[in-house]
Coordinates of C-alpha atoms in Angstrom, one line a residue:
Chain O
M1 CA 7.3 173.9 195.1
S2 CA 9.8 174.0 198.0
A3 CA 9.4 173.3 201.7
P4 CA 5.7 173.3 202.8
V5 CA 4.5 176.6 204.0
V6 CA 3.7 176.4 207.7
S7 CA 1.6 178.9 209.6
T8 CA 3.4 181.4 211.7
L9 CA 1.3 180.3 214.6
R10 CA 3.4 177.1 214.7
Q11 CA 6.5 177.1 217.0
P12 CA 9.8 176.0 215.5
L13 CA 10.8 172.6 216.8
T14 CA 14.3 173.6 217.8
S15 CA 14.8 176.5 220.1
E16 CA 17.4 178.1 217.7
P17 CA 18.0 177.9 214.0
K18 CA 20.4 175.0 213.1
S19 CA 22.2 173.8 210.0
C20 CA 22.4 170.1 209.1
H21 CA 26.0 169.9 209.9
Q22 CA 25.5 171.6 213.3
V23 CA 22.8 168.9 214.0
S24 CA 25.3 166.2 213.2
D25 CA 27.9 167.7 215.4
E26 CA 25.7 168.4 218.4
I27 CA 23.8 165.1 218.4
L28 CA 26.8 162.9 217.9
A29 CA 28.9 164.9 220.5
P30 CA 28.0 162.6 223.4
I31 CA 29.2 159.5 221.6
E32 CA 32.3 161.2 220.1
R33 CA 33.7 162.9 223.1
G34 CA 34.9 160.5 225.8
P35 CA 32.7 159.5 228.7
T36 CA 32.3 162.1 231.4
A37 CA 32.8 161.7 235.1
L38 CA 29.1 162.1 235.6
W39 CA 28.4 159.2 233.2
W40 CA 30.8 156.9 235.0
A41 CA 29.2 157.8 238.3
G42 CA 25.7 157.1 237.0
L43 CA 26.8 153.9 235.4
A44 CA 28.5 152.8 238.7
V45 CA 25.3 153.5 240.7
S46 CA 23.1 151.6 238.2
C47 CA 25.5 148.7 237.9
T48 CA 25.5 148.5 241.7
A49 CA 21.7 148.3 241.7
L50 CA 21.9 145.7 239.0
L51 CA 24.3 143.7 241.1
I52 CA 22.0 143.9 244.2
G53 CA 19.2 142.6 242.0
S54 CA 21.3 139.8 240.6
V55 CA 22.2 138.6 244.1
A56 CA 18.5 138.6 245.1
V57 CA 17.4 136.8 241.9
T58 CA 20.2 134.2 242.3
H59 CA 19.1 133.6 245.9
Q60 CA 15.5 133.2 245.1
I61 CA 16.1 130.8 242.2
W62 CA 18.5 128.8 244.3
T63 CA 16.1 128.7 247.4
G64 CA 12.7 129.1 245.8
I65 CA 9.8 131.5 245.7
G66 CA 9.3 130.8 249.4
T67 CA 11.8 133.6 250.0
W68 CA 9.0 136.1 249.0
G69 CA 6.4 137.4 251.4
L70 CA 3.5 135.6 249.5
N71 CA 1.0 133.4 251.3
K72 CA -1.9 131.3 250.4
S73 CA -4.3 134.3 250.1
V74 CA -1.9 136.7 248.5
G75 CA -0.3 134.7 245.7
W76 CA 0.5 137.7 243.5
A77 CA 2.0 140.8 244.9
W78 CA 5.3 142.7 244.3
D79 CA 6.4 140.6 241.4
I80 CA 3.3 141.1 239.3
T81 CA 3.1 144.8 240.4
N82 CA 6.6 145.3 239.1
F83 CA 5.8 143.5 235.9
V84 CA 2.7 145.6 235.1
F85 CA 4.6 148.8 236.3
W86 CA 7.5 148.2 233.8
V87 CA 5.3 147.1 230.9
G88 CA 3.3 150.2 231.5
I89 CA 6.4 152.4 231.3
G90 CA 7.3 150.6 228.1
H91 CA 4.2 152.0 226.4
A92 CA 5.3 155.6 226.1
G93 CA 8.1 154.9 223.6
T94 CA 5.9 153.2 221.1
L95 CA 3.2 155.7 221.6
I96 CA 5.6 158.6 220.8
S97 CA 7.2 156.8 217.9
A98 CA 4.2 155.2 216.3
V99 CA 1.0 156.9 217.3
L100 CA 2.4 160.4 217.1
L101 CA 3.9 159.5 213.6
L102 CA 0.4 158.5 212.4
F103 CA -1.0 161.8 213.8
R104 CA 1.9 163.7 212.2
Q105 CA 3.0 165.3 215.4
R106 CA 6.4 166.5 214.3
W107 CA 7.7 167.3 217.8
R108 CA 8.1 163.6 218.3
T109 CA 11.4 163.8 216.4
G110 CA 13.2 165.3 219.4
V111 CA 12.3 162.5 221.9
N112 CA 11.3 159.4 219.9
R113 CA 14.7 157.7 219.9
S114 CA 15.3 157.9 223.6
A115 CA 11.7 157.1 224.5
E116 CA 11.9 153.9 222.3
A117 CA 15.2 153.0 224.1
M118 CA 13.3 153.4 227.3
T119 CA 10.6 151.1 226.0
I120 CA 13.0 148.4 225.2
F121 CA 14.8 148.4 228.6
A122 CA 11.5 148.7 230.4
V123 CA 10.1 145.7 228.6
M124 CA 13.3 143.8 229.5
C125 CA 12.7 144.6 233.1
A126 CA 9.1 143.6 232.9
G127 CA 10.0 140.2 231.3
I128 CA 12.2 139.2 234.2
F129 CA 9.4 139.1 236.7
P130 CA 7.1 136.5 235.2
L131 CA 10.3 134.5 234.4
I132 CA 11.5 134.4 238.0
H133 CA 8.0 133.8 239.3
M134 CA 8.0 130.5 237.4
G135 CA 10.3 129.3 240.1
R136 CA 12.1 127.1 237.6
P137 CA 13.1 129.7 235.0
W138 CA 15.2 127.2 233.1
L139 CA 11.9 125.6 232.0
A140 CA 10.6 128.8 230.6
F141 CA 10.6 127.2 227.1
W142 CA 7.5 125.2 228.2
M143 CA 5.6 128.4 227.4
A144 CA 6.3 127.8 223.7
P145 CA 4.0 125.5 221.7
Y146 CA 6.6 123.0 220.5
P147 CA 6.1 119.3 219.7
N148 CA 7.2 117.3 222.7
M149 CA 7.3 113.8 224.0
R150 CA 4.5 114.3 226.5
G151 CA 1.6 113.5 224.2
P152 CA 2.3 116.0 222.7
L153 CA 0.9 118.2 225.5
W154 CA 0.3 121.7 224.2
V155 CA 0.1 125.0 226.0
N156 CA -3.4 126.3 226.9
F157 CA -4.2 128.9 224.3
R158 CA -7.3 129.9 226.2
S159 CA -5.3 131.3 229.1
P160 CA -4.6 135.0 229.4
L161 CA -1.3 134.3 230.9
L162 CA -0.2 132.6 227.7
W163 CA -1.6 135.5 225.7
D164 CA 0.6 137.7 227.8
A165 CA 3.7 135.7 226.9
F166 CA 2.9 136.2 223.2
A167 CA 1.9 139.8 223.6
V168 CA 5.0 140.9 225.5
S169 CA 7.4 139.0 223.4
T170 CA 5.9 140.3 220.2
Y171 CA 5.9 143.8 221.6
F172 CA 9.5 143.5 222.6
T173 CA 10.5 142.2 219.1
V174 CA 8.6 144.7 217.1
S175 CA 9.7 147.7 219.3
A176 CA 13.3 146.5 219.0
V177 CA 13.1 146.2 215.2
F178 CA 11.4 149.6 214.9
W179 CA 14.1 151.1 217.0
Y180 CA 16.9 149.5 215.0
V181 CA 15.4 150.5 211.7
G182 CA 15.2 154.1 212.9
L183 CA 18.8 153.9 214.0
I184 CA 20.3 152.8 210.7
P185 CA 20.7 156.3 209.1
D186 CA 22.2 157.7 212.3
L187 CA 24.6 154.8 212.7
A188 CA 25.7 155.5 209.1
L189 CA 26.4 159.1 210.1
A190 CA 28.5 157.9 213.1
R191 CA 30.3 155.5 210.7
D192 CA 31.1 158.3 208.2
R193 CA 32.4 160.6 210.9
A194 CA 34.6 158.0 212.7
V195 CA 38.3 158.0 211.9
G196 CA 39.1 155.4 209.2
G197 CA 40.3 152.0 210.5
S198 CA 39.1 152.7 214.1
W199 CA 37.0 150.1 215.9
K200 CA 34.2 152.6 216.0
K201 CA 34.1 152.9 212.2
K202 CA 34.1 149.1 211.9
L203 CA 31.3 148.6 214.5
Y204 CA 29.1 151.4 213.2
G205 CA 29.8 150.2 209.7
L206 CA 28.7 146.7 210.5
A207 CA 25.5 148.0 212.2
S208 CA 24.5 150.5 209.6
L209 CA 24.3 147.8 206.9
G210 CA 25.9 149.9 204.2
W211 CA 23.4 152.7 204.3
N212 CA 24.1 155.6 201.9
G213 CA 21.0 157.7 202.0
S214 CA 19.9 156.8 198.5
A215 CA 16.6 158.3 197.6
R216 CA 15.3 154.9 196.5
T217 CA 16.1 153.5 199.9
W218 CA 14.6 156.5 201.7
S219 CA 11.4 156.0 199.7
R220 CA 11.1 152.4 200.9
Y221 CA 12.4 153.2 204.3
E222 CA 9.7 155.9 204.9
K223 CA 7.0 153.4 203.7
V224 CA 8.3 150.8 206.1
C225 CA 8.3 153.3 209.0
L226 CA 4.7 154.2 208.3
L227 CA 3.7 150.5 208.0
L228 CA 5.6 149.7 211.3
A229 CA 3.8 152.6 213.0
G230 CA 0.5 151.3 211.7
L231 CA 1.3 147.9 213.1
A232 CA 2.7 149.1 216.4
T233 CA -0.2 151.3 217.2
P234 CA -2.8 148.5 217.6
L235 CA 0.0 146.4 219.1
V236 CA 0.7 148.9 221.9
F237 CA -3.0 149.0 222.8
S238 CA -3.3 145.2 222.6
V239 CA -0.4 144.6 225.0
H240 CA -1.8 146.3 228.0
T241 CA -5.3 145.1 227.1
I242 CA -3.9 141.6 227.4
V243 CA -2.1 142.4 230.6
S244 CA -5.4 143.6 232.0
F245 CA -7.1 140.3 230.9
D246 CA -4.8 138.6 233.4
F247 CA -7.0 140.2 236.0
A248 CA -10.3 140.9 234.2
T249 CA -11.0 137.3 233.1
S250 CA -10.8 136.1 236.7
V251 CA -13.8 136.2 239.1
V252 CA -12.0 138.1 241.8
P253 CA -13.9 141.2 243.0
G254 CA -12.0 144.3 242.1
W255 CA -10.5 142.6 239.0
H256 CA -13.5 141.2 237.2
S257 CA -14.3 144.4 235.3
T258 CA -14.9 145.2 231.7
I259 CA -13.4 148.7 232.1
F260 CA -9.9 147.1 232.7
P261 CA -8.5 147.2 229.2
P262 CA -9.0 150.9 228.4
Y263 CA -8.2 151.8 232.0
F264 CA -4.9 149.8 231.9
V265 CA -3.9 151.2 228.5
C266 CA -4.4 154.8 229.6
G267 CA -2.6 154.1 232.9
A268 CA 0.3 152.7 230.9
I269 CA 0.6 155.8 228.7
F270 CA 0.2 157.9 231.8
S271 CA 3.1 156.2 233.6
G272 CA 5.2 156.0 230.5
M273 CA 4.9 159.7 229.8
A274 CA 5.9 160.5 233.4
M275 CA 9.0 158.3 233.0
V276 CA 9.9 160.0 229.7
L277 CA 9.6 163.4 231.4
T278 CA 11.8 162.2 234.3
L279 CA 14.5 161.0 232.0
M280 CA 14.3 163.8 229.4
I281 CA 14.6 166.6 232.0
I282 CA 17.9 165.1 233.2
A283 CA 19.2 164.0 229.8
R284 CA 18.6 167.3 228.0
R285 CA 20.7 169.0 230.7
V286 CA 23.5 166.5 231.0
L287 CA 23.9 165.9 227.3
R288 CA 23.3 169.6 226.4
F289 CA 20.3 168.9 224.3
E290 CA 18.3 171.9 225.6
S291 CA 17.8 173.2 222.0
Y292 CA 16.4 169.9 220.7
I293 CA 14.3 168.8 223.6
T294 CA 12.7 172.2 224.3
L295 CA 10.2 173.5 226.8
G296 CA 7.7 172.9 224.0
H297 CA 8.4 169.2 224.1
I298 CA 8.2 169.1 227.8
G299 CA 5.0 171.0 227.7
A300 CA 3.4 168.7 225.1
M301 CA 4.3 165.6 227.2
C302 CA 2.9 167.3 230.3
K303 CA -0.4 167.8 228.5
M304 CA -0.5 164.2 227.5
T305 CA 0.2 163.2 231.2
L306 CA -2.7 165.5 232.2
M307 CA -5.0 164.0 229.7
T308 CA -4.2 160.4 230.6
S309 CA -4.5 161.3 234.3
C310 CA -8.0 162.6 233.7
V311 CA -8.9 159.3 231.9
V312 CA -7.4 157.2 234.7
S313 CA -9.3 159.3 237.3
L314 CA -12.5 158.8 235.4
A315 CA -11.8 155.0 235.3
Y316 CA -11.2 155.0 239.1
M317 CA -14.5 156.8 239.7
T318 CA -16.4 154.5 237.3
E319 CA -15.1 151.5 239.2
W320 CA -16.3 152.9 242.5
F321 CA -19.6 153.9 241.0
T322 CA -20.3 150.6 239.4
A323 CA -19.3 148.7 242.5
W324 CA -21.9 150.7 244.5
Y325 CA -24.6 150.9 241.8
G326 CA -24.2 147.2 240.7
G327 CA -25.3 146.2 244.2
N328 CA -22.8 143.3 244.4
P329 CA -21.8 143.2 248.1
N330 CA -18.4 141.6 247.3
E331 CA -17.5 144.3 244.8
W332 CA -18.5 147.1 247.2
F333 CA -16.6 145.4 250.0
V334 CA -13.4 145.6 247.9
V335 CA -13.9 149.3 247.3
V336 CA -14.5 150.0 251.0
N337 CA -11.6 147.8 252.0
R338 CA -9.3 149.6 249.6
A339 CA -10.2 153.0 251.0
L340 CA -10.5 152.1 254.7
G341 CA -8.7 148.8 255.1
P342 CA -5.1 148.0 256.2
Y343 CA -3.7 149.3 252.8
R344 CA -5.6 152.6 252.9
G345 CA -2.4 154.6 253.1
F346 CA -1.3 153.2 249.7
F347 CA -4.8 153.8 248.3
W348 CA -5.0 157.5 249.3
L349 CA -1.4 158.1 248.2
M350 CA -2.3 156.7 244.8
V351 CA -5.4 159.0 244.6
F352 CA -3.2 161.9 245.5
C353 CA -0.4 161.1 243.0
N354 CA -2.6 160.0 240.1
M355 CA -5.7 162.1 240.4
L356 CA -4.8 165.3 242.1
V357 CA -1.1 166.0 241.5
P358 CA -1.3 166.0 237.6
Q359 CA -4.0 168.6 237.8
L360 CA -1.2 171.1 238.3
F361 CA -0.3 170.6 234.7
W362 CA -3.3 172.8 233.7
F363 CA -1.0 175.8 234.5
E364 CA 1.5 176.8 231.9
K365 CA 3.8 178.2 234.7
V366 CA 4.0 174.7 236.1
R367 CA 4.6 173.1 232.7
R368 CA 7.5 175.5 232.1
C369 CA 9.1 175.0 235.5
L370 CA 11.4 172.1 235.1
P371 CA 12.0 171.3 238.8
A372 CA 8.2 171.2 239.3
V373 CA 7.7 169.0 236.3
F374 CA 10.4 166.6 237.5
V375 CA 8.9 166.3 241.0
L376 CA 5.4 165.8 239.6
A377 CA 6.6 163.2 237.1
I378 CA 8.3 161.2 239.9
L379 CA 5.1 161.4 242.0
V380 CA 3.1 160.0 239.0
N381 CA 5.6 157.2 238.8
V382 CA 5.1 156.4 242.4
G383 CA 1.4 156.7 242.1
M384 CA 1.2 154.3 239.2
W385 CA 3.3 151.7 241.0
L386 CA 0.9 152.0 244.0
E387 CA -2.1 151.7 241.6
R388 CA -0.9 148.2 240.5
F389 CA -0.1 147.2 244.1
V390 CA -3.5 148.4 245.4
I391 CA -5.3 146.6 242.5
I392 CA -3.4 143.3 243.1
V393 CA -3.0 143.0 246.8
T394 CA -6.2 144.5 248.1
S395 CA -8.3 142.3 245.9
L396 CA -6.6 139.2 247.1
H397 CA -5.8 139.6 250.8
R398 CA -9.5 139.6 251.9
D399 CA -11.3 137.0 249.7
Y400 CA -14.7 135.4 250.0
L401 CA -13.7 133.3 253.1
P402 CA -12.8 135.5 256.1
S403 CA -10.9 132.6 257.8
S404 CA -8.3 132.8 255.0
W405 CA -7.8 136.6 255.2
A406 CA -4.2 137.5 255.4
E407 CA -1.8 140.4 255.0
Y408 CA 1.2 140.8 252.8
S409 CA 4.5 142.6 253.2
P410 CA 7.5 142.2 251.0
T411 CA 10.8 140.5 252.1
W412 CA 14.3 141.9 251.4
V413 CA 14.5 139.6 248.4
E414 CA 11.5 141.2 246.6
I415 CA 12.7 144.8 247.4
A416 CA 16.2 144.0 246.2
T417 CA 14.8 142.5 243.0
F418 CA 12.9 145.6 242.4
I419 CA 16.0 147.8 242.9
G420 CA 17.8 145.4 240.5
S421 CA 15.2 146.1 237.8
F422 CA 15.9 149.8 238.1
G423 CA 19.6 148.9 237.9
L424 CA 19.0 147.0 234.6
F425 CA 16.9 149.8 233.2
F426 CA 19.4 152.6 234.0
T427 CA 22.4 150.5 233.0
G428 CA 20.8 150.0 229.6
F429 CA 19.9 153.6 229.3
F430 CA 23.4 154.8 230.2
L431 CA 25.0 152.5 227.7
F432 CA 22.5 153.7 225.1
A433 CA 23.3 157.4 225.8
R434 CA 27.0 156.7 225.5
F435 CA 27.1 154.6 222.3
L436 CA 24.1 155.4 220.2
P437 CA 22.7 158.7 218.8
F438 CA 20.4 159.9 221.6
I439 CA 18.2 161.9 219.2
A440 CA 17.1 160.8 215.7
Q441 CA 19.4 163.2 213.8
S442 CA 18.0 162.3 210.4
E443 CA 14.5 163.1 211.5
V444 CA 15.5 166.3 213.2
K445 CA 17.3 167.5 210.0
G446 CA 14.0 167.0 208.2
V447 CA 12.2 169.4 210.6
I448 CA 14.8 172.1 211.3
R449 CA 13.1 174.4 208.8
Y450 CA 9.7 173.8 210.2
A451 CA 7.9 177.1 211.0
R452 CA 11.1 179.0 210.1
A453 CA 11.6 181.4 207.1
P454 CA 14.1 180.0 204.5
S455 CA 16.7 182.4 205.9
G456 CA 16.5 180.6 209.2
G457 CA 15.3 183.7 211.0
G458 CA 12.1 182.4 212.8
H459 CA 8.7 183.9 212.2
A460 CA 9.4 186.0 209.1
R461 CA 6.6 184.7 206.9
Chain N
M1 CA 23.5 148.3 187.6
P2 CA 27.2 147.8 188.6
G3 CA 29.6 149.0 186.1
S4 CA 27.4 151.8 184.7
R5 CA 28.6 155.4 185.0
I6 CA 26.9 158.3 186.7
V7 CA 27.6 162.0 187.1
V8 CA 27.2 163.4 190.6
G9 CA 26.9 166.9 191.9
T10 CA 26.4 168.2 195.4
F11 CA 23.8 170.8 196.4
L12 CA 23.6 172.8 199.6
D13 CA 19.9 172.3 200.3
E14 CA 16.9 170.2 199.3
D15 CA 15.2 172.9 197.2
A16 CA 18.2 173.1 194.8
L17 CA 18.3 169.3 194.5
L18 CA 14.6 169.1 193.7
R19 CA 14.8 171.9 191.1
A20 CA 17.8 170.2 189.4
A21 CA 16.1 166.7 189.5
R22 CA 12.9 168.1 187.8
D23 CA 14.9 170.1 185.2
A24 CA 17.0 167.0 184.4
R25 CA 14.0 164.8 183.7
A26 CA 12.3 167.6 181.7
R27 CA 15.4 167.9 179.5
G28 CA 15.9 164.2 178.8
V29 CA 18.6 163.4 181.4
P30 CA 17.5 160.3 183.4
V31 CA 18.0 160.6 187.1
H32 CA 19.9 157.6 188.5
D33 CA 19.4 158.3 192.2
A34 CA 19.9 161.0 194.8
F35 CA 21.7 160.7 198.1
T36 CA 20.4 162.8 201.0
P37 CA 20.8 163.0 204.8
Y38 CA 17.1 162.8 205.4
P39 CA 14.1 161.8 203.3
I40 CA 12.9 164.7 201.0
H41 CA 9.3 165.0 200.2
G42 CA 8.5 165.3 196.5
L43 CA 11.9 163.8 195.5
D44 CA 10.3 160.4 194.5
E45 CA 8.1 162.2 192.0
A46 CA 10.8 164.7 190.9
A47 CA 13.4 161.9 190.3
G48 CA 10.9 159.5 188.8
I49 CA 11.2 156.8 191.5
P50 CA 8.3 154.4 191.3
P51 CA 6.2 153.8 194.5
T52 CA 7.4 150.9 196.6
R53 CA 5.4 147.7 196.8
L54 CA 6.4 146.9 200.4
G55 CA 2.8 147.5 201.5
I56 CA 1.9 144.3 199.7
V57 CA 4.6 142.4 201.5
C58 CA 3.2 143.8 204.8
F59 CA -0.3 142.6 203.9
V60 CA 0.9 139.1 202.9
G61 CA 3.0 138.8 206.1
A62 CA -0.1 139.8 208.1
A63 CA -2.3 137.3 206.3
L64 CA 0.2 134.5 206.7
G65 CA 0.7 135.3 210.4
L66 CA -3.1 135.3 211.0
A67 CA -3.6 132.0 209.2
A68 CA -0.6 130.3 210.8
A69 CA -1.7 131.4 214.3
F70 CA -5.3 130.2 213.9
A71 CA -4.1 127.0 212.3
M72 CA -1.7 126.3 215.1
Q73 CA -4.2 127.1 217.9
L74 CA -7.0 125.1 216.4
Y75 CA -4.7 122.1 215.7
T76 CA -3.3 122.1 219.2
S77 CA -6.4 122.8 221.2
A78 CA -9.1 121.0 219.1
V79 CA -7.3 118.3 217.0
S80 CA -4.1 117.1 218.6
W81 CA -5.2 117.2 222.3
P82 CA -8.7 118.5 222.7
T83 CA -8.9 120.3 226.0
N84 CA -12.1 121.0 227.8
V85 CA -11.9 124.5 229.2
G86 CA -15.1 125.5 231.0
G87 CA -17.2 123.3 228.8
K88 CA -16.8 125.5 225.8
S89 CA -16.5 124.3 222.2
F90 CA -13.1 123.1 221.3
T91 CA -13.1 125.4 218.3
A92 CA -14.4 128.5 220.1
T93 CA -12.5 131.2 218.3
P94 CA -12.8 134.3 220.5
A95 CA -10.2 133.0 222.9
L96 CA -7.8 132.5 220.0
V97 CA -8.0 136.1 218.8
P98 CA -5.3 137.7 221.1
V99 CA -2.5 135.2 220.1
A100 CA -3.7 135.4 216.4
F101 CA -3.4 139.1 216.5
E102 CA 0.0 139.2 218.0
V103 CA 1.4 136.6 215.6
M104 CA -0.2 138.6 212.7
V105 CA 1.6 141.8 213.8
L106 CA 4.9 139.9 214.3
F107 CA 4.9 138.3 210.9
A108 CA 3.9 141.5 209.2
A109 CA 6.6 143.6 210.9
L110 CA 9.4 141.1 210.4
G111 CA 8.4 140.4 206.8
T112 CA 8.2 144.1 205.9
V113 CA 11.6 144.9 207.5
G114 CA 13.1 141.8 205.9
A115 CA 11.8 142.8 202.5
L116 CA 13.2 146.3 203.0
L117 CA 16.7 145.0 203.7
V118 CA 16.5 142.7 200.7
R119 CA 15.2 145.3 198.3
A120 CA 17.5 148.1 199.5
K121 CA 20.4 145.6 199.6
L122 CA 21.3 146.4 203.2
W123 CA 23.2 143.7 205.1
P124 CA 25.8 143.7 207.9
G125 CA 29.2 144.3 206.6
R126 CA 28.2 145.7 203.3
K127 CA 30.6 148.3 202.1
P128 CA 28.6 151.5 201.5
F129 CA 28.6 153.1 198.1
L130 CA 29.1 156.8 198.9
P131 CA 29.3 158.8 195.6
A132 CA 30.3 162.0 197.4
S133 CA 31.4 162.9 200.9
G134 CA 28.8 164.1 203.5
V135 CA 25.7 162.4 202.1
T136 CA 24.8 161.2 205.6
D137 CA 25.7 164.6 207.1
D138 CA 24.7 167.7 205.1
A139 CA 25.3 167.0 201.4
F140 CA 22.4 166.7 198.9
V141 CA 23.8 164.7 196.0
L142 CA 22.0 164.2 192.7
A143 CA 23.3 161.3 190.5
L144 CA 22.4 161.5 186.8
E145 CA 23.0 158.7 184.3
A146 CA 26.1 159.5 182.2
E147 CA 24.3 157.9 179.2
T148 CA 21.5 160.4 178.3
D149 CA 18.5 159.9 176.0
A150 CA 18.9 160.8 172.4
S151 CA 16.5 163.7 172.9
A152 CA 18.7 165.3 175.7
T153 CA 19.5 168.9 175.1
V154 CA 22.2 169.1 177.6
T155 CA 24.9 166.9 179.1
P156 CA 24.5 165.7 182.7
A157 CA 27.6 167.7 183.9
E158 CA 26.5 170.9 182.2
L159 CA 23.0 170.6 183.8
L160 CA 24.5 170.1 187.2
R161 CA 26.8 173.1 186.8
E162 CA 23.9 175.2 185.6
H163 CA 22.1 174.5 188.9
A164 CA 25.3 175.6 190.8
A165 CA 26.2 172.1 192.0
R166 CA 29.6 171.6 193.5
H167 CA 32.1 168.8 193.0
V168 CA 30.6 167.6 189.7
Q169 CA 32.3 164.4 188.7
E170 CA 31.7 161.1 186.9
V171 CA 31.9 158.0 189.0
E172 CA 31.3 154.3 188.4
V173 CA 28.4 152.6 190.2
E174 CA 29.7 149.9 192.5

């Protein structure tokens, strides 16, 4: 018994045959050679965005939430839109690392590490918004059920907003732990390749916990990865389900809908895949990982984007149909108001970006044309942000009482905070790409012989 | 087993390592461990490594998390300060499920990873025991016990050389 025989119909997972040592050299190259001018430029731009956001956040904490464009009718708008947008993006990483592990999709090895990093930074960005929306973020610990001198007065465990706090913090913790466990063997390689006595050797040595690739440890390690994948899979579905409960458990027309949990989960995977595509198309080029993140990887992610787009489209149409068929005039009013009311531009742009644009992924020519995929992925990101905005604002701004109808537009503070969240995301991502192995090298080494003859010559079998 | 002695040899690929590990056990030379850059399927069975029991830890963690979360929620919202939410029973459980689920996953995940670090003796600052160079890069190292069974028909070093291992040497386990 040697390596499992794989059908010649399978495509190898790297675009050219590689040896183990070559994989080590190439994957660690970005962290071993010094930073490039392009990296400094990218970091400078993202740090500037982060700075803009920090100024805005400081201003709104100092002055109060009145600096936002909210009013008595529209009490939730950009802030919650951004929260749902970022949590959604955070779903692709765990999907790739956990769900695809359970389904034995080996192509995940090329992109799982960076997609998980993206998840962690996206969830950080998401967490900021509810925190600043509290108005007094230094009292955020009131969300924790700790014994206190006020009775003790406990948190309300029947509130979806509290479920959200538990879900997002658990999701962040488990994703971060899963990511770190995956990093340990790669950090050990970075340690062993660093020059003796250097700060790099010390830091990577500290972080790799004395890993030595022992078969007994690998055996346990693989089991733990499988268990974590089994835990993270229902977790990833639960998180966006609970986010959708924030809306679905209310009695607001347009929110009060049982379709929300699956609709939100699919939308999250849809937006997350689009963000992974956006980042990977740039990263594979800049970091020279074209032979690891191949057109096959891009194509597979395009197909997942297409599939989730179809599910999201079906969910939109189901909502419209139920609103009409259910005969509830308030529900139907919201649907008509979304399509023809003051926010119709956003609504139709959302329909265009989320329902129509991804249909181009049916064509293999489009999936293999990187500039096209990049543009389509950006459009999907825009569309998914608009989806949350449309859901939140159009349901609120014209409620049951026409005398309280109002309109909402963001202030500079809200826009700057949003820019700042992109700054945080990309600063994190740039630091990750510079200091940690961008691709899970130990996992790639396990699949370099996949669908290749033992000589390394491709489809010889 | 600190202080015990092992004989190590380096192979160029996983197939050679697997063949040598199987042959060693068949000929009465116990396999101490193997050191490889990535997990190799079939090595557990070839080297006689028993299946891990971390699955049990995961289950216990999950059960503890579930119990703790339900206990905490029932105590706070039905015993310590009963809160009337929409006229529902104080002990209505469906509303407690989301938090209970999250805490269950959290306990199970942290418990499993914690148990892995303890069992595999991994901690920050631990000096790695590297029996040969390149085990995290491209070397597939088989470590045989220097003390063989009485029935052994070959010495560990001879067996490794027979399988064309390179850099065969005896080292002490740290």
